[in-house]
Short mmCIF file of the C-alpha atoms (twelve columns), coordinates in Angstrom:
data_MODEL
# 
_entry.id   MODEL 
# 
loop_
_atom_site.group_PDB 
_atom_site.id 
_atom_site.type_symbol 
_atom_site.label_atom_id 
_atom_site.label_alt_id 
_atom_site.label_comp_id 
_atom_site.label_asym_id 
_atom_site.label_seq_id 
_atom_site.Cartn_x 
_atom_site.Cartn_y 
_atom_site.Cartn_z 
_atom_site.pdbx_PDB_model_num 
ATOM 1   C CA . UNK A 1   118.605 80.191  129.144 1 
ATOM 2   C CA . UNK A 2   119.844 76.850  130.419 1 
ATOM 3   C CA . UNK A 3   123.399 76.168  129.355 1 
ATOM 4   C CA . UNK A 4   124.192 79.833  128.721 1 
ATOM 5   C CA . UNK A 5   123.068 81.014  132.125 1 
ATOM 6   C CA . UNK A 6   126.492 80.399  133.613 1 
ATOM 7   C CA . UNK A 7   128.550 81.704  130.753 1 
ATOM 8   C CA . UNK A 8   130.289 85.006  130.281 1 
ATOM 9   C CA . UNK A 9   130.726 87.663  127.685 1 
ATOM 10  C CA . UNK A 10  132.222 91.103  127.905 1 
ATOM 11  C CA . UNK A 11  129.112 93.293  128.470 1 
ATOM 12  C CA . UNK A 12  125.421 93.602  127.521 1 
ATOM 13  C CA . UNK A 13  124.805 94.765  123.967 1 
ATOM 14  C CA . UNK A 14  123.413 98.089  125.094 1 
ATOM 15  C CA . UNK A 15  126.737 99.126  126.597 1 
ATOM 16  C CA . UNK A 16  130.046 99.668  124.933 1 
ATOM 17  C CA . UNK A 17  132.345 96.744  124.285 1 
ATOM 18  C CA . UNK A 18  135.554 97.282  122.372 1 
ATOM 19  C CA . UNK A 19  138.760 95.375  121.822 1 
ATOM 20  C CA . UNK A 20  138.891 91.997  120.247 1 
ATOM 21  C CA . UNK A 21  136.692 89.094  121.193 1 
ATOM 22  C CA . UNK A 22  137.463 87.497  124.565 1 
ATOM 23  C CA . UNK A 23  140.806 85.796  124.450 1 
ATOM 24  C CA . UNK A 24  140.607 82.117  123.747 1 
ATOM 25  C CA . UNK A 25  141.378 80.046  126.847 1 
ATOM 26  C CA . UNK A 26  144.542 78.009  126.902 1 
ATOM 27  C CA . UNK A 27  144.272 74.538  125.456 1 
ATOM 28  C CA . UNK A 28  142.317 72.243  127.745 1 
ATOM 29  C CA . UNK A 29  141.210 75.031  130.096 1 
ATOM 30  C CA . UNK A 30  137.593 76.169  130.521 1 
ATOM 31  C CA . UNK A 31  136.383 79.637  129.597 1 
ATOM 32  C CA . UNK A 32  136.604 82.234  132.387 1 
ATOM 33  C CA . UNK A 33  133.663 82.544  134.804 1 
ATOM 34  C CA . UNK A 34  130.935 85.022  133.828 1 
ATOM 35  C CA . UNK A 35  129.988 88.363  135.287 1 
ATOM 36  C CA . UNK A 36  126.558 87.952  136.857 1 
ATOM 37  C CA . UNK A 37  124.963 90.679  134.702 1 
ATOM 38  C CA . UNK A 38  125.519 88.930  131.383 1 
ATOM 39  C CA . UNK A 39  123.553 88.263  129.296 1 
ATOM 40  C CA . UNK A 40  121.017 91.033  129.931 1 
ATOM 41  C CA . UNK A 41  117.585 89.685  130.918 1 
ATOM 42  C CA . UNK A 42  115.908 90.999  127.756 1 
ATOM 43  C CA . UNK A 43  118.463 89.494  125.362 1 
ATOM 44  C CA . UNK A 44  116.825 87.518  122.574 1 
ATOM 45  C CA . UNK A 45  119.991 86.468  120.723 1 
ATOM 46  C CA . UNK A 46  123.028 85.256  122.672 1 
ATOM 47  C CA . UNK A 47  126.233 83.659  121.453 1 
ATOM 48  C CA . UNK A 48  128.909 82.686  123.919 1 
ATOM 49  C CA . UNK A 49  132.474 82.112  122.775 1 
ATOM 50  C CA . UNK A 50  131.400 80.709  119.410 1 
ATOM 51  C CA . UNK A 51  133.959 79.652  116.839 1 
ATOM 52  C CA . UNK A 52  133.613 77.986  113.464 1 
ATOM 53  C CA . UNK A 53  136.295 76.355  111.354 1 
ATOM 54  C CA . UNK A 54  136.066 74.859  107.879 1 
ATOM 55  C CA . UNK A 55  138.796 72.340  107.041 1 
ATOM 56  C CA . UNK A 56  141.184 74.046  109.422 1 
ATOM 57  C CA . UNK A 57  140.310 77.576  108.272 1 
ATOM 58  C CA . UNK A 58  138.915 79.648  111.142 1 
ATOM 59  C CA . UNK A 59  135.973 81.752  109.909 1 
ATOM 60  C CA . UNK A 60  134.717 82.945  113.311 1 
ATOM 61  C CA . UNK A 61  136.836 82.941  116.460 1 
ATOM 62  C CA . UNK A 62  135.630 83.202  120.066 1 
ATOM 63  C CA . UNK A 63  132.772 85.647  119.494 1 
ATOM 64  C CA . UNK A 64  130.456 86.503  122.390 1 
ATOM 65  C CA . UNK A 65  127.467 88.788  121.778 1 
ATOM 66  C CA . UNK A 66  124.093 89.542  123.349 1 
ATOM 67  C CA . UNK A 67  121.409 91.275  121.275 1 
ATOM 68  C CA . UNK A 68  118.237 92.865  122.624 1 
ATOM 69  C CA . UNK A 69  115.026 93.934  120.813 1 
ATOM 70  C CA . UNK A 70  115.380 96.729  118.270 1 
ATOM 71  C CA . UNK A 71  117.571 97.091  115.194 1 
ATOM 72  C CA . UNK A 72  121.244 96.098  115.374 1 
ATOM 73  C CA . UNK A 73  123.662 96.403  112.478 1 
ATOM 74  C CA . UNK A 74  126.232 93.665  111.896 1 
ATOM 75  C CA . UNK A 75  129.157 95.384  110.217 1 
ATOM 76  C CA . UNK A 76  132.286 94.018  108.648 1 
ATOM 77  C CA . UNK A 77  134.115 93.821  105.330 1 
ATOM 78  C CA . UNK A 78  133.460 90.979  102.920 1 
ATOM 79  C CA . UNK A 79  135.058 87.829  104.291 1 
ATOM 80  C CA . UNK A 80  134.983 89.054  107.906 1 
ATOM 81  C CA . UNK A 81  132.784 86.157  109.076 1 
ATOM 82  C CA . UNK A 82  129.371 87.883  109.170 1 
ATOM 83  C CA . UNK A 83  127.543 85.255  107.111 1 
ATOM 84  C CA . UNK A 84  129.084 82.397  109.084 1 
ATOM 85  C CA . UNK A 85  128.028 84.040  112.345 1 
ATOM 86  C CA . UNK A 86  124.466 84.531  111.062 1 
ATOM 87  C CA . UNK A 87  124.307 80.917  109.954 1 
ATOM 88  C CA . UNK A 88  125.291 79.788  113.456 1 
ATOM 89  C CA . UNK A 89  122.813 82.149  115.105 1 
ATOM 90  C CA . UNK A 90  119.977 80.926  112.878 1 
ATOM 91  C CA . UNK A 91  120.780 77.266  113.450 1 
ATOM 92  C CA . UNK A 92  121.870 76.475  109.901 1 
ATOM 93  C CA . UNK A 93  125.302 75.311  110.992 1 
ATOM 94  C CA . UNK A 94  126.686 74.063  114.292 1 
ATOM 95  C CA . UNK A 95  129.474 76.025  115.971 1 
ATOM 96  C CA . UNK A 96  132.771 74.222  116.227 1 
ATOM 97  C CA . UNK A 97  132.766 75.402  119.839 1 
ATOM 98  C CA . UNK A 98  130.665 77.672  122.015 1 
ATOM 99  C CA . UNK A 99  126.914 78.040  122.569 1 
ATOM 100 C CA . UNK A 100 124.018 79.793  120.832 1 
ATOM 101 C CA . UNK A 101 120.649 80.730  122.341 1 
ATOM 102 C CA . UNK A 102 117.955 82.465  120.277 1 
ATOM 103 C CA . UNK A 103 114.314 83.249  121.083 1 
ATOM 104 C CA . UNK A 104 114.022 80.732  123.880 1 
ATOM 105 C CA . UNK A 105 116.405 77.936  122.979 1 
ATOM 106 C CA . UNK A 106 119.105 76.448  120.798 1 
ATOM 107 C CA . UNK A 107 117.864 76.939  117.214 1 
ATOM 108 C CA . UNK A 108 119.446 73.667  116.090 1 
ATOM 109 C CA . UNK A 109 117.778 71.573  118.789 1 
ATOM 110 C CA . UNK A 110 114.604 73.508  119.637 1 
ATOM 111 C CA . UNK A 111 111.967 73.638  116.882 1 
ATOM 112 C CA . UNK A 112 109.934 76.263  118.728 1 
ATOM 113 C CA . UNK A 113 112.926 78.575  118.975 1 
ATOM 114 C CA . UNK A 114 113.759 77.978  115.320 1 
ATOM 115 C CA . UNK A 115 110.176 78.858  114.389 1 
ATOM 116 C CA . UNK A 116 110.533 82.271  116.007 1 
ATOM 117 C CA . UNK A 117 113.352 83.201  113.612 1 
ATOM 118 C CA . UNK A 118 112.880 84.847  110.236 1 
ATOM 119 C CA . UNK A 119 115.906 84.488  107.965 1 
ATOM 120 C CA . UNK A 120 116.911 86.400  104.844 1 
ATOM 121 C CA . UNK A 121 119.992 84.604  103.457 1 
ATOM 122 C CA . UNK A 122 122.439 86.256  101.125 1 
ATOM 123 C CA . UNK A 123 121.722 83.676  98.422  1 
ATOM 124 C CA . UNK A 124 118.483 83.964  96.431  1 
ATOM 125 C CA . UNK A 125 117.012 80.513  97.115  1 
ATOM 126 C CA . UNK A 126 113.614 81.220  95.519  1 
ATOM 127 C CA . UNK A 127 111.552 79.157  93.086  1 
ATOM 128 C CA . UNK A 128 112.141 81.019  89.852  1 
ATOM 129 C CA . UNK A 129 109.155 79.614  87.928  1 
ATOM 130 C CA . UNK A 130 106.603 80.501  90.600  1 
ATOM 131 C CA . UNK A 131 104.729 83.721  91.273  1 
ATOM 132 C CA . UNK A 132 105.779 85.743  94.298  1 
ATOM 133 C CA . UNK A 133 102.471 85.065  96.075  1 
ATOM 134 C CA . UNK A 134 103.047 81.319  95.698  1 
ATOM 135 C CA . UNK A 135 106.653 81.504  96.890  1 
ATOM 136 C CA . UNK A 136 105.669 83.369  100.040 1 
ATOM 137 C CA . UNK A 137 102.549 81.204  100.542 1 
ATOM 138 C CA . UNK A 138 104.777 78.128  100.585 1 
ATOM 139 C CA . UNK A 139 106.811 79.699  103.385 1 
ATOM 140 C CA . UNK A 140 103.551 80.248  105.285 1 
ATOM 141 C CA . UNK A 141 102.498 76.612  104.758 1 
ATOM 142 C CA . UNK A 142 105.897 75.334  105.923 1 
ATOM 143 C CA . UNK A 143 105.467 77.468  109.051 1 
ATOM 144 C CA . UNK A 144 102.121 75.777  109.748 1 
ATOM 145 C CA . UNK A 145 100.028 78.912  109.252 1 
ATOM 146 C CA . UNK A 146 96.380  78.929  108.313 1 
ATOM 147 C CA . UNK A 147 95.209  81.146  105.436 1 
ATOM 148 C CA . UNK A 148 98.638  81.074  103.774 1 
ATOM 149 C CA . UNK A 149 97.579  83.167  100.739 1 
ATOM 150 C CA . UNK A 150 96.256  85.941  102.955 1 
ATOM 151 C CA . UNK A 151 99.365  85.843  105.132 1 
ATOM 152 C CA . UNK A 152 101.558 85.945  102.017 1 
ATOM 153 C CA . UNK A 153 99.663  88.903  100.561 1 
ATOM 154 C CA . UNK A 154 100.125 90.796  103.814 1 
ATOM 155 C CA . UNK A 155 103.865 90.047  103.928 1 
ATOM 156 C CA . UNK A 156 104.312 91.159  100.312 1 
ATOM 157 C CA . UNK A 157 102.461 94.360  101.123 1 
ATOM 158 C CA . UNK A 158 104.919 95.052  103.931 1 
ATOM 159 C CA . UNK A 159 107.794 95.042  101.432 1 
ATOM 160 C CA . UNK A 160 105.905 97.191  98.887  1 
ATOM 161 C CA . UNK A 161 105.272 94.301  96.471  1 
ATOM 162 C CA . UNK A 162 102.000 93.746  94.622  1 
ATOM 163 C CA . UNK A 163 100.703 90.252  95.543  1 
ATOM 164 C CA . UNK A 164 98.705  90.175  92.284  1 
ATOM 165 C CA . UNK A 165 101.845 90.090  90.119  1 
ATOM 166 C CA . UNK A 166 101.656 87.139  87.751  1 
ATOM 167 C CA . UNK A 167 105.241 87.213  86.465  1 
ATOM 168 C CA . UNK A 168 107.469 84.374  87.689  1 
ATOM 169 C CA . UNK A 169 110.057 85.350  90.271  1 
ATOM 170 C CA . UNK A 170 112.827 84.348  87.877  1 
ATOM 171 C CA . UNK A 171 112.007 87.412  85.747  1 
ATOM 172 C CA . UNK A 172 112.293 89.813  88.690  1 
ATOM 173 C CA . UNK A 173 115.103 92.283  89.192  1 
ATOM 174 C CA . UNK A 174 117.597 91.701  92.006  1 
ATOM 175 C CA . UNK A 175 115.809 94.241  94.170  1 
ATOM 176 C CA . UNK A 176 112.401 92.615  93.669  1 
ATOM 177 C CA . UNK A 177 113.808 89.189  94.500  1 
ATOM 178 C CA . UNK A 178 115.362 90.591  97.666  1 
ATOM 179 C CA . UNK A 179 111.972 91.907  98.749  1 
ATOM 180 C CA . UNK A 180 110.347 88.536  98.098  1 
ATOM 181 C CA . UNK A 181 112.976 86.954  100.374 1 
ATOM 182 C CA . UNK A 182 112.205 89.503  103.090 1 
ATOM 183 C CA . UNK A 183 108.474 88.765  102.717 1 
ATOM 184 C CA . UNK A 184 109.208 85.041  103.119 1 
ATOM 185 C CA . UNK A 185 111.066 85.786  106.335 1 
ATOM 186 C CA . UNK A 186 108.242 87.972  107.674 1 
ATOM 187 C CA . UNK A 187 105.237 85.822  106.744 1 
ATOM 188 C CA . UNK A 188 105.125 83.964  110.090 1 
ATOM 189 C CA . UNK A 189 105.608 87.159  112.148 1 
ATOM 190 C CA . UNK A 190 108.931 86.103  113.738 1 
ATOM 191 C CA . UNK A 191 110.225 87.506  117.007 1 
ATOM 192 C CA . UNK A 192 113.769 87.598  115.629 1 
ATOM 193 C CA . UNK A 193 114.645 88.632  112.084 1 
ATOM 194 C CA . UNK A 194 118.140 87.935  110.748 1 
ATOM 195 C CA . UNK A 195 119.091 89.370  107.368 1 
ATOM 196 C CA . UNK A 196 122.316 88.922  105.435 1 
ATOM 197 C CA . UNK A 197 122.983 91.899  103.129 1 
ATOM 198 C CA . UNK A 198 119.224 92.388  102.470 1 
ATOM 199 C CA . UNK A 199 119.613 95.717  100.659 1 
ATOM 200 C CA . UNK A 200 121.842 94.403  97.875  1 
ATOM 201 C CA . UNK A 201 120.294 95.236  94.522  1 
ATOM 202 C CA . UNK A 202 117.691 97.674  95.852  1 
ATOM 203 C CA . UNK A 203 117.420 101.162 94.400  1 
ATOM 204 C CA . UNK A 204 117.629 104.182 96.760  1 
ATOM 205 C CA . UNK A 205 113.848 104.440 97.203  1 
ATOM 206 C CA . UNK A 206 113.527 100.731 97.979  1 
ATOM 207 C CA . UNK A 207 116.424 100.919 100.434 1 
ATOM 208 C CA . UNK A 208 114.713 103.761 102.257 1 
ATOM 209 C CA . UNK A 209 111.445 101.802 102.394 1 
ATOM 210 C CA . UNK A 210 113.143 98.683  103.753 1 
ATOM 211 C CA . UNK A 211 115.102 100.610 106.372 1 
ATOM 212 C CA . UNK A 212 111.838 102.225 107.511 1 
ATOM 213 C CA . UNK A 213 110.295 98.743  107.688 1 
ATOM 214 C CA . UNK A 214 113.200 97.440  109.800 1 
ATOM 215 C CA . UNK A 215 112.856 100.359 112.201 1 
ATOM 216 C CA . UNK A 216 109.112 99.767  112.411 1 
ATOM 217 C CA . UNK A 217 109.677 96.113  113.313 1 
ATOM 218 C CA . UNK A 218 112.220 97.127  115.937 1 
ATOM 219 C CA . UNK A 219 109.742 99.617  117.394 1 
ATOM 220 C CA . UNK A 220 107.254 96.746  117.728 1 
ATOM 221 C CA . UNK A 221 109.691 94.959  120.033 1 
ATOM 222 C CA . UNK A 222 111.144 92.565  117.496 1 
ATOM 223 C CA . UNK A 223 114.852 91.842  117.307 1 
ATOM 224 C CA . UNK A 224 116.209 92.821  113.890 1 
ATOM 225 C CA . UNK A 225 119.800 91.909  113.045 1 
ATOM 226 C CA . UNK A 226 120.954 93.256  109.672 1 
ATOM 227 C CA . UNK A 227 124.382 92.548  108.228 1 
ATOM 228 C CA . UNK A 228 126.089 94.804  105.732 1 
ATOM 229 C CA . UNK A 229 129.552 95.780  104.561 1 
ATOM 230 C CA . UNK A 230 128.229 99.196  103.444 1 
ATOM 231 C CA . UNK A 231 128.979 101.725 106.157 1 
ATOM 232 C CA . UNK A 232 126.278 104.296 105.427 1 
ATOM 233 C CA . UNK A 233 123.640 101.544 105.394 1 
ATOM 234 C CA . UNK A 234 124.568 100.391 108.878 1 
ATOM 235 C CA . UNK A 235 124.589 103.966 110.130 1 
ATOM 236 C CA . UNK A 236 121.000 104.322 108.917 1 
ATOM 237 C CA . UNK A 237 119.933 101.085 110.633 1 
ATOM 238 C CA . UNK A 238 120.599 102.706 114.003 1 
ATOM 239 C CA . UNK A 239 123.345 103.393 116.484 1 
ATOM 240 C CA . UNK A 240 123.738 99.832  117.809 1 
ATOM 241 C CA . UNK A 241 126.408 97.919  115.925 1 
ATOM 242 C CA . UNK A 242 128.362 94.709  116.137 1 
ATOM 243 C CA . UNK A 243 131.660 94.976  114.283 1 
ATOM 244 C CA . UNK A 244 133.318 91.786  113.028 1 
ATOM 245 C CA . UNK A 245 136.842 91.923  111.642 1 
ATOM 246 C CA . UNK A 246 138.862 88.876  110.563 1 
ATOM 247 C CA . UNK A 247 136.407 86.555  112.294 1 
ATOM 248 C CA . UNK A 248 136.657 88.282  115.673 1 
ATOM 249 C CA . UNK A 249 134.475 90.683  117.593 1 
ATOM 250 C CA . UNK A 250 135.986 94.152  117.228 1 
ATOM 251 C CA . UNK A 251 133.243 96.043  119.074 1 
ATOM 252 C CA . UNK A 252 129.646 95.912  120.181 1 
ATOM 253 C CA . UNK A 253 127.456 98.780  121.343 1 
ATOM 254 C CA . UNK A 254 126.593 102.336 120.343 1 
ATOM 255 C CA . UNK A 255 128.983 103.437 117.619 1 
ATOM 256 C CA . UNK A 256 128.923 106.995 118.997 1 
ATOM 257 C CA . UNK A 257 130.299 105.665 122.276 1 
ATOM 258 C CA . UNK A 258 132.898 103.703 120.341 1 
ATOM 259 C CA . UNK A 259 133.738 106.902 118.519 1 
ATOM 260 C CA . UNK A 260 134.501 108.464 121.900 1 
ATOM 261 C CA . UNK A 261 137.437 106.099 122.299 1 
ATOM 262 C CA . UNK A 262 139.091 107.788 119.336 1 
ATOM 263 C CA . UNK A 263 139.729 111.044 121.194 1 
ATOM 264 C CA . UNK A 264 143.403 110.125 121.573 1 
ATOM 265 C CA . UNK A 265 143.683 109.705 117.804 1 
ATOM 266 C CA . UNK A 266 144.382 112.606 115.396 1 
ATOM 267 C CA . UNK A 267 141.041 114.027 114.307 1 
ATOM 268 C CA . UNK A 268 140.136 116.112 111.271 1 
ATOM 269 C CA . UNK A 269 137.944 119.218 111.552 1 
ATOM 270 C CA . UNK A 270 136.595 121.496 108.833 1 
ATOM 271 C CA . UNK A 271 136.253 125.165 109.781 1 
ATOM 272 C CA . UNK A 272 134.419 127.636 107.575 1 
ATOM 273 C CA . UNK A 273 135.066 131.269 108.413 1 
ATOM 274 C CA . UNK A 274 136.167 134.560 106.943 1 
ATOM 275 C CA . UNK A 275 139.856 135.533 107.228 1 
ATOM 276 C CA . UNK A 276 140.719 131.833 107.041 1 
ATOM 277 C CA . UNK A 277 144.454 132.346 106.569 1 
ATOM 278 C CA . UNK A 278 144.826 134.459 109.709 1 
ATOM 279 C CA . UNK A 279 142.780 131.973 111.739 1 
ATOM 280 C CA . UNK A 280 144.827 129.044 110.394 1 
ATOM 281 C CA . UNK A 281 148.106 130.771 111.246 1 
ATOM 282 C CA . UNK A 282 146.889 131.490 114.793 1 
ATOM 283 C CA . UNK A 283 145.832 127.867 115.332 1 
ATOM 284 C CA . UNK A 284 149.200 126.569 114.122 1 
ATOM 285 C CA . UNK A 285 151.065 129.035 116.332 1 
ATOM 286 C CA . UNK A 286 149.020 128.053 119.382 1 
ATOM 287 C CA . UNK A 287 149.911 124.383 118.941 1 
ATOM 288 C CA . UNK A 288 146.296 123.192 119.053 1 
ATOM 289 C CA . UNK A 289 146.580 121.692 115.555 1 
ATOM 290 C CA . UNK A 290 149.240 119.419 114.090 1 
ATOM 291 C CA . UNK A 291 148.240 119.888 110.473 1 
ATOM 292 C CA . UNK A 292 146.410 122.563 108.531 1 
ATOM 293 C CA . UNK A 293 145.213 123.110 104.968 1 
ATOM 294 C CA . UNK A 294 143.594 126.347 103.829 1 
ATOM 295 C CA . UNK A 295 141.128 126.112 100.969 1 
ATOM 296 C CA . UNK A 296 140.484 129.596 99.621  1 
ATOM 297 C CA . UNK A 297 139.606 132.469 101.923 1 
ATOM 298 C CA . UNK A 298 136.834 130.796 103.898 1 
ATOM 299 C CA . UNK A 299 137.669 127.151 104.608 1 
ATOM 300 C CA . UNK A 300 140.287 125.378 106.712 1 
ATOM 301 C CA . UNK A 301 140.806 121.679 107.325 1 
ATOM 302 C CA . UNK A 302 142.898 120.960 110.398 1 
ATOM 303 C CA . UNK A 303 144.192 117.861 112.135 1 
ATOM 304 C CA . UNK A 304 144.347 117.967 115.910 1 
ATOM 305 C CA . UNK A 305 145.325 115.788 118.840 1 
ATOM 306 C CA . UNK A 306 143.280 117.937 121.232 1 
ATOM 307 C CA . UNK A 307 139.847 118.747 119.881 1 
ATOM 308 C CA . UNK A 308 138.730 120.164 123.233 1 
ATOM 309 C CA . UNK A 309 141.488 122.770 123.155 1 
ATOM 310 C CA . UNK A 310 140.684 123.538 119.538 1 
ATOM 311 C CA . UNK A 311 137.045 124.173 120.460 1 
ATOM 312 C CA . UNK A 312 138.126 126.558 123.233 1 
ATOM 313 C CA . UNK A 313 140.481 128.532 120.985 1 
ATOM 314 C CA . UNK A 314 138.515 128.921 117.773 1 
ATOM 315 C CA . UNK A 315 135.945 131.453 119.033 1 
ATOM 316 C CA . UNK A 316 138.472 133.856 120.657 1 
ATOM 317 C CA . UNK A 317 140.614 133.759 117.494 1 
ATOM 318 C CA . UNK A 318 137.544 134.460 115.346 1 
ATOM 319 C CA . UNK A 319 136.662 137.421 117.567 1 
ATOM 320 C CA . UNK A 320 140.235 138.756 117.494 1 
ATOM 321 C CA . UNK A 321 140.351 138.758 113.684 1 
ATOM 322 C CA . UNK A 322 136.707 139.889 113.280 1 
ATOM 323 C CA . UNK A 323 136.104 136.615 111.507 1 
ATOM 324 C CA . UNK A 324 132.616 135.287 110.812 1 
ATOM 325 C CA . UNK A 325 132.648 131.677 112.097 1 
ATOM 326 C CA . UNK A 326 130.103 129.661 110.097 1 
ATOM 327 C CA . UNK A 327 131.042 126.015 110.630 1 
ATOM 328 C CA . UNK A 328 133.076 123.837 112.969 1 
ATOM 329 C CA . UNK A 329 132.566 120.281 111.717 1 
ATOM 330 C CA . UNK A 330 134.452 117.195 112.975 1 
ATOM 331 C CA . UNK A 331 135.032 114.962 109.959 1 
ATOM 332 C CA . UNK A 332 135.696 111.748 111.897 1 
ATOM 333 C CA . UNK A 333 132.373 111.399 113.719 1 
ATOM 334 C CA . UNK A 334 130.832 108.966 111.258 1 
ATOM 335 C CA . UNK A 335 130.705 105.189 111.240 1 
ATOM 336 C CA . UNK A 336 133.388 104.920 108.558 1 
ATOM 337 C CA . UNK A 337 135.917 106.469 110.911 1 
ATOM 338 C CA . UNK A 338 134.820 104.187 113.727 1 
ATOM 339 C CA . UNK A 339 135.192 101.172 111.457 1 
ATOM 340 C CA . UNK A 340 138.668 102.128 110.278 1 
ATOM 341 C CA . UNK A 341 139.691 102.680 113.876 1 
ATOM 342 C CA . UNK A 342 138.393 99.311  115.053 1 
ATOM 343 C CA . UNK A 343 139.940 97.227  112.305 1 
ATOM 344 C CA . UNK A 344 143.273 98.982  112.628 1 
ATOM 345 C CA . UNK A 345 143.132 101.114 109.462 1 
ATOM 346 C CA . UNK A 346 143.930 104.327 111.336 1 
# 
């Protein structure tokens, strides 16, 4: 890992990292020394303290990440810096500062490392007058593969596209064009696949197929990094997420572990039970909830600062009032809540 071997980042990607990206060192001072365990030995994508500015505008600031094989979601709102980060990781642009190491080397300087990357950019970038088989075959030729037509047909099959289609790509729907781009990225069987909003324009069935494909690639030991601003998409990619907000690293790791940090925040819980009004009154009187809304005779939505106490109290109250307790559902356990928490929209 050459120049990155002596650098630091907060933690390996498999563990939980929260808070903002590492603080930028004072002007003229070097970055702090690294912990010996970072990056993890099986990391295939590493960025250390990378920043990128365009004409004085900072798009990415002091981001350090380490990504291991499997599927990782890159999450952030539009304009957060996701595309800029992907462009640095894939070698398309040079960081203003910091270091990048992917699949064995610096993708800007090492052709072998660059050849192990498959890239799906957000822009279309396809030859609109050509057939899909020819577009993907060209990608195979540029990768130095033999039997490019056969390789292209296989890649198109992976994305559920018929290689015998004779229509030019320019007549394809947005979803079909997206799948051609994914096939281009897969044709040379890359070790690392980076995709920028690859599900844009796909219908629900196609999204499901592509997500299954991404998981299959991850199960094969490939590193799949998928960016999206759509929360439920990222949740379906898997539990490992990198959250970028305003150009900085907000968190990296398992979003369920990140969710655990929210236990000191007010949480919402839906309770379905009979005798809802009596149960709600008992919870308010006990002080285990700070807010309560009763919806009819069988549903309560409460807000609590102590979900553990609420869990302990709900069953005895239900027994006391001969209430049938059917559901106790935390409403803040999803990725949307985690995201709002991390970017400060609490």
